[in-house]
Amino acid sequence: MTTLDPRYNILFEPLQIGPVRTKNRFYSVPHAIGMGMVGMDGMIAFRAARAEGGWGVICVEETMIHETSDHAPLKTPELFLDEHIAPTARLVEAIKAHGALAATELAHVGSSGVAWQARAHPLSSSSKFPHYHINPITARTVDKKDIAAFRQWYVDAALRAKSAGYDIVYVYCAHDLSLLQDFLVTNTNKRTDEYGGVFENRVRLLKETLSDVKDAVGGSCAVAVRFAVEERRWQSNLNIRDDGRRVIETLADVPDLWDVNVSDWSFDSGSSRFFEEGQQEPFINFVKQVTDKPVVGVGRFTSPDAMVRQIKSGILDLIGAARPSISDPFLPNKIQEGRIEDIRECIGCNACIAELNHYTRVRCTQNPSAGEEHLQGWHPEDYPAAHDASQSILVIGGGPAGLEAATTLGKRGYSVTLADAGTEWGGRLVREQKLPRLSAWGRVVDYRLSQMQQMTNVDLYLDSRLSAEDVVGFEADHVIVATGAKWRGDGLGRNHHDAIPGHELDHVFTPEDILNGRLPEGEVIVYDEDYYYMASSIAELLAAAGCKVTFVTTASDPVPWTAMTLEMGHVIKSMNEKGIEIVVGHSIAAIESGAVSLTRELTKEEGKRSADAVVLVTGQLSDDALYHELDSLRDEGKIKSLERIGDCLGPGQIAQAIFDGRKAGMNFGK
Ligand code: ADP
Ligand code: SF4
């Protein structure tokens, strides 16, 4: 029986927040999960799992105070009608049943949404284009009556939140996603009345709203402000030398809690490719010097030592977490039980955010149960016992899919054998985590291996390339093939339906070559039709190795999928800094010795560029030959039961391979 390491005692000290008290310092900060009122059962199961895992406070995401505020088609919670109270009360009850405080981030998103659901006009401090959408509309400027109404919406929503049982009610002014931030920032606020111009005017609405909400519910609920102290995406008055600091000085002890971060979302939820754990510290470390009220902040904290340091050095009182609580809902309990090695650390890949940016429910690379708690009935820690523990399962391939399948089956109590042809565990991640900026992704492998190494019913074999004959000889009750995929070399991709002429030439490389250490020299064109991290990672690797790199893509924006993971701006900046030329909207028509022919997609105009080498990052092909051989043998009755998962079934994101692995593990014996 392991116990709490006394070094971490401070993380389990209670803390008073206005009229309420949290049992510990673990604070699951607001973060979208894309389920909304129609997905209330899913929302309840998701939040309750975190409450069960020991978080002292569970804060529900942006909860809309009016129909003019939405992120549709993304689904979000709502408290703008009395009929929203009853379903919300079910959510609150589920959170509180586990001893956590329940909090809600009441919000009006202003012109960052387009009020699609109600077909209303979005609101702004001054006429403004909705900046997260391309809709050809302009948000309307609110007048004095609208401002009075807005204040009342906040009060009404706060009263509904109180009726639903919430302990903490927020006023939201962060992420460049809030009407209140829109008033504060001079880039957006062009008003000439008492709500525009000097600081006292621009902060007026925030001040009034906060005071209204305190008057309405302050006696029984704590009132928090979520506030971005610095806008890092572009120059503005909202920075820690100017209004970012002045807001906190002005309102210092008015709220019961300051929940502070940086703006916009791509800097707040910065991916591990570009931001370290605790990266917000230089921006938020002044806050506790200015206020006596408790402060919560985030930093993708997964290490209890880093958390303790934040508290002991007087930066934070409460350890905020969105992604670490998605990735490991039981992180607090694991620390309390001295099970540090069992923490499923967030890898900072932002696959969770990509789903939301695609208007669907949250998913997680590390934790396949995230978002599936209700739909699939998956618990983050508890696994259904084996239907028959004498059953043996052979898993072929120790990449993300195979590792997850074997871990899940092992936890369920089956007799599992995991074999891989390579000399290291991790499949694609063995090599990919060595690419620039991707080392944190190795946690996918570390977590699963460390879990399996604690099990006596799982046998792990490296250096074991299995043939169909080997598999038949093994006589397993069930065989799972997770043999992955390989990058193709012929250039077929999104835009190329036939092989690229010249792809077979010696100076044409694939990601397989680069990952295996066969690097080109001189002037290199990296050609991207994959649209995620592989091509830009290779471009950076080659630039660091001394190549003159040109990044060519058929997309109209470089690496478009990274817009979903909030990384696009950071990738482009990084490539610019490394001197990598970026050419968008062009495809390779043909490759010849010393040059490539490019077609400009928009005009079909042809041109030539010199190149000593070309790296084709187009598509992948499943490594499924073994599966098909085994499938025939199954038909002949020589294999009892068989399935394929992960990239072997269809190449995709690591999150999908992990999901497949969990699903195979959970469904076996059903
Ligand atoms: P996924 O992302 O679906 O898990 P990966 O490509 O990461 O796929 O991993 C596939 C793993 O399968 C690789 O580590 C590879 O060495 C292994 N593998 C492929 N063929 C065999 C085989 N015949 N026997 C054992 N292992 C294999
Ligand atoms: Fe962390 Fe990635 Fe999971 Fe998001 S998807 S919580 S970034 S591991």
PDB file of N, CA, C and O and ligand atoms in Angstrom, residues 395-404 419-432 461-468 470-471 481-486 620 623 626 645-654 656-658 660, ligand 1:
ATOM      1  N   VAL A 395      -0.946 -10.151 -29.517  1.00  0.00           N
ATOM      2  CA  VAL A 395      -1.004  -8.837 -30.172  1.00  0.00           C
ATOM      3  C   VAL A 395       0.290  -8.675 -30.958  1.00  0.00           C
ATOM      4  O   VAL A 395       1.387  -8.763 -30.388  1.00  0.00           O
ATOM      5  N   ILE A 396       0.164  -8.428 -32.254  1.00  0.00           N
ATOM      6  CA  ILE A 396       1.352  -8.315 -33.108  1.00  0.00           C
ATOM      7  C   ILE A 396       1.573  -6.853 -33.456  1.00  0.00           C
ATOM      8  O   ILE A 396       0.751  -6.237 -34.134  1.00  0.00           O
ATOM      9  N   GLY A 397       2.645  -6.306 -32.976  1.00  0.00           N
ATOM     10  CA  GLY A 397       2.973  -4.895 -33.238  1.00  0.00           C
ATOM     11  C   GLY A 397       2.869  -4.083 -31.956  1.00  0.00           C
ATOM     12  O   GLY A 397       1.811  -4.013 -31.341  1.00  0.00           O
ATOM     13  N   GLY A 398       3.997  -3.483 -31.575  1.00  0.00           N
ATOM     14  CA  GLY A 398       4.061  -2.718 -30.314  1.00  0.00           C
ATOM     15  C   GLY A 398       4.123  -1.235 -30.542  1.00  0.00           C
ATOM     16  O   GLY A 398       4.875  -0.519 -29.891  1.00  0.00           O
ATOM     17  N   GLY A 399       3.318  -0.739 -31.522  1.00  0.00           N
ATOM     18  CA  GLY A 399       3.124   0.704 -31.667  1.00  0.00           C
ATOM     19  C   GLY A 399       1.975   1.122 -30.767  1.00  0.00           C
ATOM     20  O   GLY A 399       1.497   0.332 -29.934  1.00  0.00           O
ATOM     21  N   PRO A 400       1.499   2.367 -30.915  1.00  0.00           N
ATOM     22  CA  PRO A 400       0.419   2.839 -30.051  1.00  0.00           C
ATOM     23  C   PRO A 400      -0.775   1.891 -30.003  1.00  0.00           C
ATOM     24  O   PRO A 400      -1.281   1.588 -28.925  1.00  0.00           O
ATOM     25  N   ALA A 401      -1.214   1.376 -31.144  1.00  0.00           N
ATOM     26  CA  ALA A 401      -2.408   0.524 -31.159  1.00  0.00           C
ATOM     27  C   ALA A 401      -2.171  -0.775 -30.396  1.00  0.00           C
ATOM     28  O   ALA A 401      -2.962  -1.161 -29.538  1.00  0.00           O
ATOM     29  N   GLY A 402      -1.069  -1.441 -30.708  1.00  0.00           N
ATOM     30  CA  GLY A 402      -0.774  -2.710 -30.056  1.00  0.00           C
ATOM     31  C   GLY A 402      -0.507  -2.529 -28.570  1.00  0.00           C
ATOM     32  O   GLY A 402      -0.949  -3.342 -27.742  1.00  0.00           O
ATOM     33  N   LEU A 403       0.209  -1.470 -28.217  1.00  0.00           N
ATOM     34  CA  LEU A 403       0.504  -1.214 -26.799  1.00  0.00           C
ATOM     35  C   LEU A 403      -0.790  -1.012 -26.014  1.00  0.00           C
ATOM     36  O   LEU A 403      -0.947  -1.524 -24.910  1.00  0.00           O
ATOM     37  N   GLU A 404      -1.706  -0.247 -26.591  1.00  0.00           N
ATOM     38  CA  GLU A 404      -2.957   0.035 -25.876  1.00  0.00           C
ATOM     39  C   GLU A 404      -3.828  -1.220 -25.793  1.00  0.00           C
ATOM     40  O   GLU A 404      -4.424  -1.497 -24.742  1.00  0.00           O
ATOM     41  N   ALA A 419       4.138  -8.922 -29.227  1.00  0.00           N
ATOM     42  CA  ALA A 419       5.406  -9.142 -29.931  1.00  0.00           C
ATOM     43  C   ALA A 419       5.638  -8.029 -30.939  1.00  0.00           C
ATOM     44  O   ALA A 419       4.700  -7.567 -31.591  1.00  0.00           O
ATOM     45  N   ASP A 420       6.873  -7.605 -31.033  1.00  0.00           N
ATOM     46  CA  ASP A 420       7.201  -6.593 -32.045  1.00  0.00           C
ATOM     47  C   ASP A 420       8.506  -6.968 -32.736  1.00  0.00           C
ATOM     48  O   ASP A 420       9.441  -7.492 -32.115  1.00  0.00           O
ATOM     49  N   ALA A 421       8.558  -6.655 -34.038  1.00  0.00           N
ATOM     50  CA  ALA A 421       9.738  -6.980 -34.837  1.00  0.00           C
ATOM     51  C   ALA A 421      10.936  -6.104 -34.460  1.00  0.00           C
ATOM     52  O   ALA A 421      12.095  -6.503 -34.644  1.00  0.00           O
ATOM     53  N   GLY A 422      10.678  -4.927 -33.925  1.00  0.00           N
ATOM     54  CA  GLY A 422      11.757  -3.969 -33.662  1.00  0.00           C
ATOM     55  C   GLY A 422      12.522  -4.257 -32.379  1.00  0.00           C
ATOM     56  O   GLY A 422      12.217  -5.195 -31.639  1.00  0.00           O
ATOM     57  N   THR A 423      13.507  -3.391 -32.128  1.00  0.00           N
ATOM     58  CA  THR A 423      14.322  -3.575 -30.919  1.00  0.00           C
ATOM     59  C   THR A 423      13.904  -2.609 -29.802  1.00  0.00           C
ATOM     60  O   THR A 423      14.463  -2.612 -28.722  1.00  0.00           O
ATOM     61  N   GLU A 424      12.908  -1.755 -30.099  1.00  0.00           N
ATOM     62  CA  GLU A 424      12.388  -0.834 -29.080  1.00  0.00           C
ATOM     63  C   GLU A 424      10.880  -0.812 -29.194  1.00  0.00           C
ATOM     64  O   GLU A 424      10.334  -0.952 -30.290  1.00  0.00           O
ATOM     65  N   TRP A 425      10.192  -0.564 -28.090  1.00  0.00           N
ATOM     66  CA  TRP A 425       8.737  -0.443 -28.125  1.00  0.00           C
ATOM     67  C   TRP A 425       8.316   0.941 -28.611  1.00  0.00           C
ATOM     68  O   TRP A 425       9.010   1.924 -28.344  1.00  0.00           O
ATOM     69  N   GLY A 426       7.184   0.971 -29.296  1.00  0.00           N
ATOM     70  CA  GLY A 426       6.649   2.278 -29.687  1.00  0.00           C
ATOM     71  C   GLY A 426       6.252   2.401 -31.137  1.00  0.00           C
ATOM     72  O   GLY A 426       5.620   3.375 -31.523  1.00  0.00           O
ATOM     73  N   GLY A 427       6.639   1.417 -31.978  1.00  0.00           N
ATOM     74  CA  GLY A 427       6.246   1.483 -33.386  1.00  0.00           C
ATOM     75  C   GLY A 427       6.681   2.800 -34.005  1.00  0.00           C
ATOM     76  O   GLY A 427       7.835   3.197 -33.908  1.00  0.00           O
ATOM     77  N   ARG A 428       5.746   3.502 -34.614  1.00  0.00           N
ATOM     78  CA  ARG A 428       6.076   4.757 -35.310  1.00  0.00           C
ATOM     79  C   ARG A 428       6.728   5.752 -34.356  1.00  0.00           C
ATOM     80  O   ARG A 428       7.536   6.585 -34.764  1.00  0.00           O
ATOM     81  N   LEU A 429       6.375   5.667 -33.069  1.00  0.00           N
ATOM     82  CA  LEU A 429       6.885   6.659 -32.129  1.00  0.00           C
ATOM     83  C   LEU A 429       8.359   6.461 -31.798  1.00  0.00           C
ATOM     84  O   LEU A 429       9.012   7.391 -31.323  1.00  0.00           O
ATOM     85  N   VAL A 430       8.882   5.278 -32.051  1.00  0.00           N
ATOM     86  CA  VAL A 430      10.315   5.063 -31.788  1.00  0.00           C
ATOM     87  C   VAL A 430      11.117   6.112 -32.552  1.00  0.00           C
ATOM     88  O   VAL A 430      12.008   6.765 -32.022  1.00  0.00           O
ATOM     89  N   ARG A 431      10.716   6.297 -33.814  1.00  0.00           N
ATOM     90  CA  ARG A 431      11.472   7.241 -34.651  1.00  0.00           C
ATOM     91  C   ARG A 431      10.862   8.639 -34.607  1.00  0.00           C
ATOM     92  O   ARG A 431      11.571   9.636 -34.604  1.00  0.00           O
ATOM     93  N   GLU A 432       9.551   8.714 -34.549  1.00  0.00           N
ATOM     94  CA  GLU A 432       8.918  10.044 -34.626  1.00  0.00           C
ATOM     95  C   GLU A 432       9.234  10.910 -33.419  1.00  0.00           C
ATOM     96  O   GLU A 432       9.351  12.123 -33.524  1.00  0.00           O
ATOM     97  N   TYR A 461       7.661  -9.310 -26.011  1.00  0.00           N
ATOM     98  CA  TYR A 461       8.791  -9.815 -26.804  1.00  0.00           C
ATOM     99  C   TYR A 461       9.179  -8.824 -27.896  1.00  0.00           C
ATOM    100  O   TYR A 461       8.390  -8.560 -28.807  1.00  0.00           O
ATOM    101  N   LEU A 462      10.393  -8.325 -27.800  1.00  0.00           N
ATOM    102  CA  LEU A 462      10.934  -7.486 -28.876  1.00  0.00           C
ATOM    103  C   LEU A 462      11.703  -8.383 -29.839  1.00  0.00           C
ATOM    104  O   LEU A 462      11.929  -9.556 -29.552  1.00  0.00           O
ATOM    105  N   ASP A 463      12.160  -7.772 -30.950  1.00  0.00           N
ATOM    106  CA  ASP A 463      13.004  -8.502 -31.892  1.00  0.00           C
ATOM    107  C   ASP A 463      12.313  -9.774 -32.379  1.00  0.00           C
ATOM    108  O   ASP A 463      12.965 -10.787 -32.584  1.00  0.00           O
ATOM    109  N   SER A 464      11.005  -9.706 -32.502  1.00  0.00           N
ATOM    110  CA  SER A 464      10.233 -10.911 -32.821  1.00  0.00           C
ATOM    111  C   SER A 464       9.320 -10.654 -34.006  1.00  0.00           C
ATOM    112  O   SER A 464       8.144 -10.359 -33.837  1.00  0.00           O
ATOM    113  N   ARG A 465       9.887 -10.722 -35.190  1.00  0.00           N
ATOM    114  CA  ARG A 465       9.032 -10.574 -36.377  1.00  0.00           C
ATOM    115  C   ARG A 465       8.286 -11.878 -36.593  1.00  0.00           C
ATOM    116  O   ARG A 465       8.905 -12.918 -36.766  1.00  0.00           O
ATOM    117  N   LEU A 466       6.978 -11.815 -36.543  1.00  0.00           N
ATOM    118  CA  LEU A 466       6.188 -13.034 -36.647  1.00  0.00           C
ATOM    119  C   LEU A 466       5.708 -13.251 -38.079  1.00  0.00           C
ATOM    120  O   LEU A 466       5.255 -12.309 -38.728  1.00  0.00           O
ATOM    121  N   SER A 467       5.842 -14.491 -38.525  1.00  0.00           N
ATOM    122  CA  SER A 467       5.264 -14.858 -39.827  1.00  0.00           C
ATOM    123  C   SER A 467       3.887 -15.458 -39.559  1.00  0.00           C
ATOM    124  O   SER A 467       3.547 -15.780 -38.415  1.00  0.00           O
ATOM    125  N   ALA A 468       3.143 -15.670 -40.635  1.00  0.00           N
ATOM    126  CA  ALA A 468       1.818 -16.274 -40.477  1.00  0.00           C
ATOM    127  C   ALA A 468       1.950 -17.656 -39.830  1.00  0.00           C
ATOM    128  O   ALA A 468       1.143 -18.049 -38.989  1.00  0.00           O
ATOM    129  N   ASP A 470       4.280 -18.602 -37.735  1.00  0.00           N
ATOM    130  CA  ASP A 470       4.527 -18.416 -36.287  1.00  0.00           C
ATOM    131  C   ASP A 470       3.204 -18.209 -35.563  1.00  0.00           C
ATOM    132  O   ASP A 470       2.982 -18.728 -34.480  1.00  0.00           O
ATOM    133  N   VAL A 471       2.350 -17.397 -36.170  1.00  0.00           N
ATOM    134  CA  VAL A 471       1.095 -17.033 -35.507  1.00  0.00           C
ATOM    135  C   VAL A 471       0.198 -18.265 -35.359  1.00  0.00           C
ATOM    136  O   VAL A 471      -0.372 -18.511 -34.298  1.00  0.00           O
ATOM    137  N   VAL A 481      -3.848  -7.803 -34.964  1.00  0.00           N
ATOM    138  CA  VAL A 481      -2.737  -7.375 -35.811  1.00  0.00           C
ATOM    139  C   VAL A 481      -2.671  -5.850 -35.794  1.00  0.00           C
ATOM    140  O   VAL A 481      -3.640  -5.175 -36.160  1.00  0.00           O
ATOM    141  N   ALA A 482      -1.533  -5.344 -35.335  1.00  0.00           N
ATOM    142  CA  ALA A 482      -1.340  -3.884 -35.221  1.00  0.00           C
ATOM    143  C   ALA A 482       0.015  -3.540 -35.816  1.00  0.00           C
ATOM    144  O   ALA A 482       0.882  -2.970 -35.158  1.00  0.00           O
ATOM    145  N   THR A 483       0.179  -3.944 -37.078  1.00  0.00           N
ATOM    146  CA  THR A 483       1.503  -3.847 -37.692  1.00  0.00           C
ATOM    147  C   THR A 483       1.778  -2.497 -38.361  1.00  0.00           C
ATOM    148  O   THR A 483       2.801  -2.317 -39.005  1.00  0.00           O
ATOM    149  N   GLY A 484       0.867  -1.543 -38.228  1.00  0.00           N
ATOM    150  CA  GLY A 484       1.167  -0.172 -38.619  1.00  0.00           C
ATOM    151  C   GLY A 484       1.098   0.118 -40.103  1.00  0.00           C
ATOM    152  O   GLY A 484       0.406  -0.566 -40.872  1.00  0.00           O
ATOM    153  N   ALA A 485       1.828   1.149 -40.495  1.00  0.00           N
ATOM    154  CA  ALA A 485       1.798   1.618 -41.886  1.00  0.00           C
ATOM    155  C   ALA A 485       3.177   2.150 -42.260  1.00  0.00           C
ATOM    156  O   ALA A 485       4.021   2.374 -41.395  1.00  0.00           O
ATOM    157  N   LYS A 486       3.366   2.347 -43.541  1.00  0.00           N
ATOM    158  CA  LYS A 486       4.627   2.940 -44.033  1.00  0.00           C
ATOM    159  C   LYS A 486       4.282   4.102 -44.957  1.00  0.00           C
ATOM    160  O   LYS A 486       3.275   4.080 -45.654  1.00  0.00           O
ATOM    161  N   GLN A 620       0.253   7.417 -46.592  1.00  0.00           N
ATOM    162  CA  GLN A 620       0.809   6.199 -45.995  1.00  0.00           C
ATOM    163  C   GLN A 620       0.015   4.990 -46.486  1.00  0.00           C
ATOM    164  O   GLN A 620      -1.143   5.121 -46.882  1.00  0.00           O
ATOM    165  N   ASP A 623       0.446  -1.552 -43.427  1.00  0.00           N
ATOM    166  CA  ASP A 623       1.315  -2.723 -43.481  1.00  0.00           C
ATOM    167  C   ASP A 623       0.438  -3.928 -43.134  1.00  0.00           C
ATOM    168  O   ASP A 623       0.455  -4.412 -42.009  1.00  0.00           O
ATOM    169  N   LEU A 626       0.520  -9.287 -43.536  1.00  0.00           N
ATOM    170  CA  LEU A 626       0.399 -10.373 -42.560  1.00  0.00           C
ATOM    171  C   LEU A 626      -1.068 -10.597 -42.199  1.00  0.00           C
ATOM    172  O   LEU A 626      -1.538 -11.731 -42.127  1.00  0.00           O
ATOM    173  N   ILE A 645      -6.113  -3.526 -36.206  1.00  0.00           N
ATOM    174  CA  ILE A 645      -6.408  -2.223 -35.605  1.00  0.00           C
ATOM    175  C   ILE A 645      -5.331  -1.197 -35.969  1.00  0.00           C
ATOM    176  O   ILE A 645      -4.267  -1.550 -36.462  1.00  0.00           O
ATOM    177  N   GLY A 646      -5.623   0.060 -35.687  1.00  0.00           N
ATOM    178  CA  GLY A 646      -4.633   1.130 -35.829  1.00  0.00           C
ATOM    179  C   GLY A 646      -4.266   1.382 -37.281  1.00  0.00           C
ATOM    180  O   GLY A 646      -5.069   1.202 -38.203  1.00  0.00           O
ATOM    181  N   ASP A 647      -3.005   1.766 -37.493  1.00  0.00           N
ATOM    182  CA  ASP A 647      -2.556   2.129 -38.833  1.00  0.00           C
ATOM    183  C   ASP A 647      -2.607   0.947 -39.793  1.00  0.00           C
ATOM    184  O   ASP A 647      -2.668   1.138 -41.011  1.00  0.00           O
ATOM    185  N   CYS A 648      -2.575  -0.251 -39.265  1.00  0.00           N
ATOM    186  CA  CYS A 648      -2.687  -1.449 -40.118  1.00  0.00           C
ATOM    187  C   CYS A 648      -4.069  -1.496 -40.769  1.00  0.00           C
ATOM    188  O   CYS A 648      -4.223  -1.933 -41.902  1.00  0.00           O
ATOM    189  N   LEU A 649      -5.059  -1.008 -40.048  1.00  0.00           N
ATOM    190  CA  LEU A 649      -6.434  -0.962 -40.579  1.00  0.00           C
ATOM    191  C   LEU A 649      -6.603   0.259 -41.479  1.00  0.00           C
ATOM    192  O   LEU A 649      -7.174   0.191 -42.555  1.00  0.00           O
ATOM    193  N   GLY A 650      -6.066   1.380 -41.030  1.00  0.00           N
ATOM    194  CA  GLY A 650      -6.123   2.614 -41.820  1.00  0.00           C
ATOM    195  C   GLY A 650      -5.197   3.634 -41.183  1.00  0.00           C
ATOM    196  O   GLY A 650      -5.371   3.945 -40.004  1.00  0.00           O
ATOM    197  N   PRO A 651      -4.213   4.143 -41.919  1.00  0.00           N
ATOM    198  CA  PRO A 651      -3.251   5.070 -41.313  1.00  0.00           C
ATOM    199  C   PRO A 651      -3.931   6.341 -40.841  1.00  0.00           C
ATOM    200  O   PRO A 651      -4.816   6.874 -41.514  1.00  0.00           O
ATOM    201  N   GLY A 652      -3.543   6.822 -39.679  1.00  0.00           N
ATOM    202  CA  GLY A 652      -4.168   8.040 -39.155  1.00  0.00           C
ATOM    203  C   GLY A 652      -3.400   8.578 -37.977  1.00  0.00           C
ATOM    204  O   GLY A 652      -2.205   8.299 -37.799  1.00  0.00           O
ATOM    205  N   GLN A 653      -4.112   9.343 -37.163  1.00  0.00           N
ATOM    206  CA  GLN A 653      -3.475   9.941 -35.996  1.00  0.00           C
ATOM    207  C   GLN A 653      -3.219   8.895 -34.920  1.00  0.00           C
ATOM    208  O   GLN A 653      -3.952   7.906 -34.820  1.00  0.00           O
ATOM    209  N   ILE A 654      -2.266   9.195 -34.060  1.00  0.00           N
ATOM    210  CA  ILE A 654      -1.956   8.286 -32.958  1.00  0.00           C
ATOM    211  C   ILE A 654      -3.199   8.109 -32.080  1.00  0.00           C
ATOM    212  O   ILE A 654      -3.476   7.018 -31.587  1.00  0.00           O
ATOM    213  N   GLN A 656      -6.187   7.872 -32.930  1.00  0.00           N
ATOM    214  CA  GLN A 656      -7.078   6.854 -33.504  1.00  0.00           C
ATOM    215  C   GLN A 656      -6.538   5.453 -33.226  1.00  0.00           C
ATOM    216  O   GLN A 656      -7.303   4.538 -32.894  1.00  0.00           O
ATOM    217  N   ALA A 657      -5.224   5.304 -33.347  1.00  0.00           N
ATOM    218  CA  ALA A 657      -4.620   3.988 -33.088  1.00  0.00           C
ATOM    219  C   ALA A 657      -4.851   3.585 -31.628  1.00  0.00           C
ATOM    220  O   ALA A 657      -5.191   2.437 -31.332  1.00  0.00           O
ATOM    221  N   ILE A 658      -4.696   4.547 -30.729  1.00  0.00           N
ATOM    222  CA  ILE A 658      -4.905   4.261 -29.297  1.00  0.00           C
ATOM    223  C   ILE A 658      -6.377   3.900 -29.060  1.00  0.00           C
ATOM    224  O   ILE A 658      -6.691   2.969 -28.323  1.00  0.00           O
ATOM    225  N   ASP A 660      -8.458   2.610 -31.188  1.00  0.00           N
ATOM    226  CA  ASP A 660      -8.683   1.261 -31.731  1.00  0.00           C
ATOM    227  C   ASP A 660      -8.195   0.201 -30.753  1.00  0.00           C
ATOM    228  O   ASP A 660      -8.839  -0.831 -30.556  1.00  0.00           O
TER     229      ASP A 660
HETATM  230  P1  ADP B   1       0.112   1.846 -34.886  1.00  0.00           P
HETATM  231  O1  ADP B   1       0.220   3.339 -34.897  1.00  0.00           O
HETATM  232  O2  ADP B   1      -1.109   1.341 -35.580  1.00  0.00           O
HETATM  233  O3  ADP B   1       0.285   1.261 -33.512  1.00  0.00           O
HETATM  234  P2  ADP B   1       2.897   1.517 -35.661  1.00  0.00           P
HETATM  235  O4  ADP B   1       3.418   1.665 -37.046  1.00  0.00           O
HETATM  236  O5  ADP B   1       3.228   2.576 -34.681  1.00  0.00           O
HETATM  237  O6  ADP B   1       1.331   1.277 -35.773  1.00  0.00           O
HETATM  238  O7  ADP B   1       3.453   0.172 -35.062  1.00  0.00           O
HETATM  239  C1  ADP B   1       3.462  -1.016 -35.771  1.00  0.00           C
HETATM  240  C2  ADP B   1       4.507  -1.966 -35.156  1.00  0.00           C
HETATM  241  O8  ADP B   1       4.318  -3.271 -35.690  1.00  0.00           O
HETATM  242  C3  ADP B   1       5.954  -1.599 -35.473  1.00  0.00           C
HETATM  243  O9  ADP B   1       6.685  -1.450 -34.269  1.00  0.00           O
HETATM  244  C4  ADP B   1       6.498  -2.829 -36.245  1.00  0.00           C
HETATM  245  O10 ADP B   1       7.834  -3.150 -35.875  1.00  0.00           O
HETATM  246  C5  ADP B   1       5.576  -3.930 -35.809  1.00  0.00           C
HETATM  247  N1  ADP B   1       5.451  -5.020 -36.770  1.00  0.00           N
HETATM  248  C6  ADP B   1       5.153  -4.942 -38.100  1.00  0.00           C
HETATM  249  N2  ADP B   1       5.095  -6.172 -38.658  1.00  0.00           N
HETATM  250  C7  ADP B   1       5.359  -7.072 -37.648  1.00  0.00           C
HETATM  251  C8  ADP B   1       5.419  -8.498 -37.570  1.00  0.00           C
HETATM  252  N3  ADP B   1       5.218  -9.267 -38.633  1.00  0.00           N
HETATM  253  N4  ADP B   1       5.721  -9.070 -36.379  1.00  0.00           N
HETATM  254  C9  ADP B   1       5.907  -8.309 -35.276  1.00  0.00           C
HETATM  255  N5  ADP B   1       5.860  -6.955 -35.301  1.00  0.00           N
HETATM  256  C10 ADP B   1       5.580  -6.340 -36.454  1.00  0.00           C
END
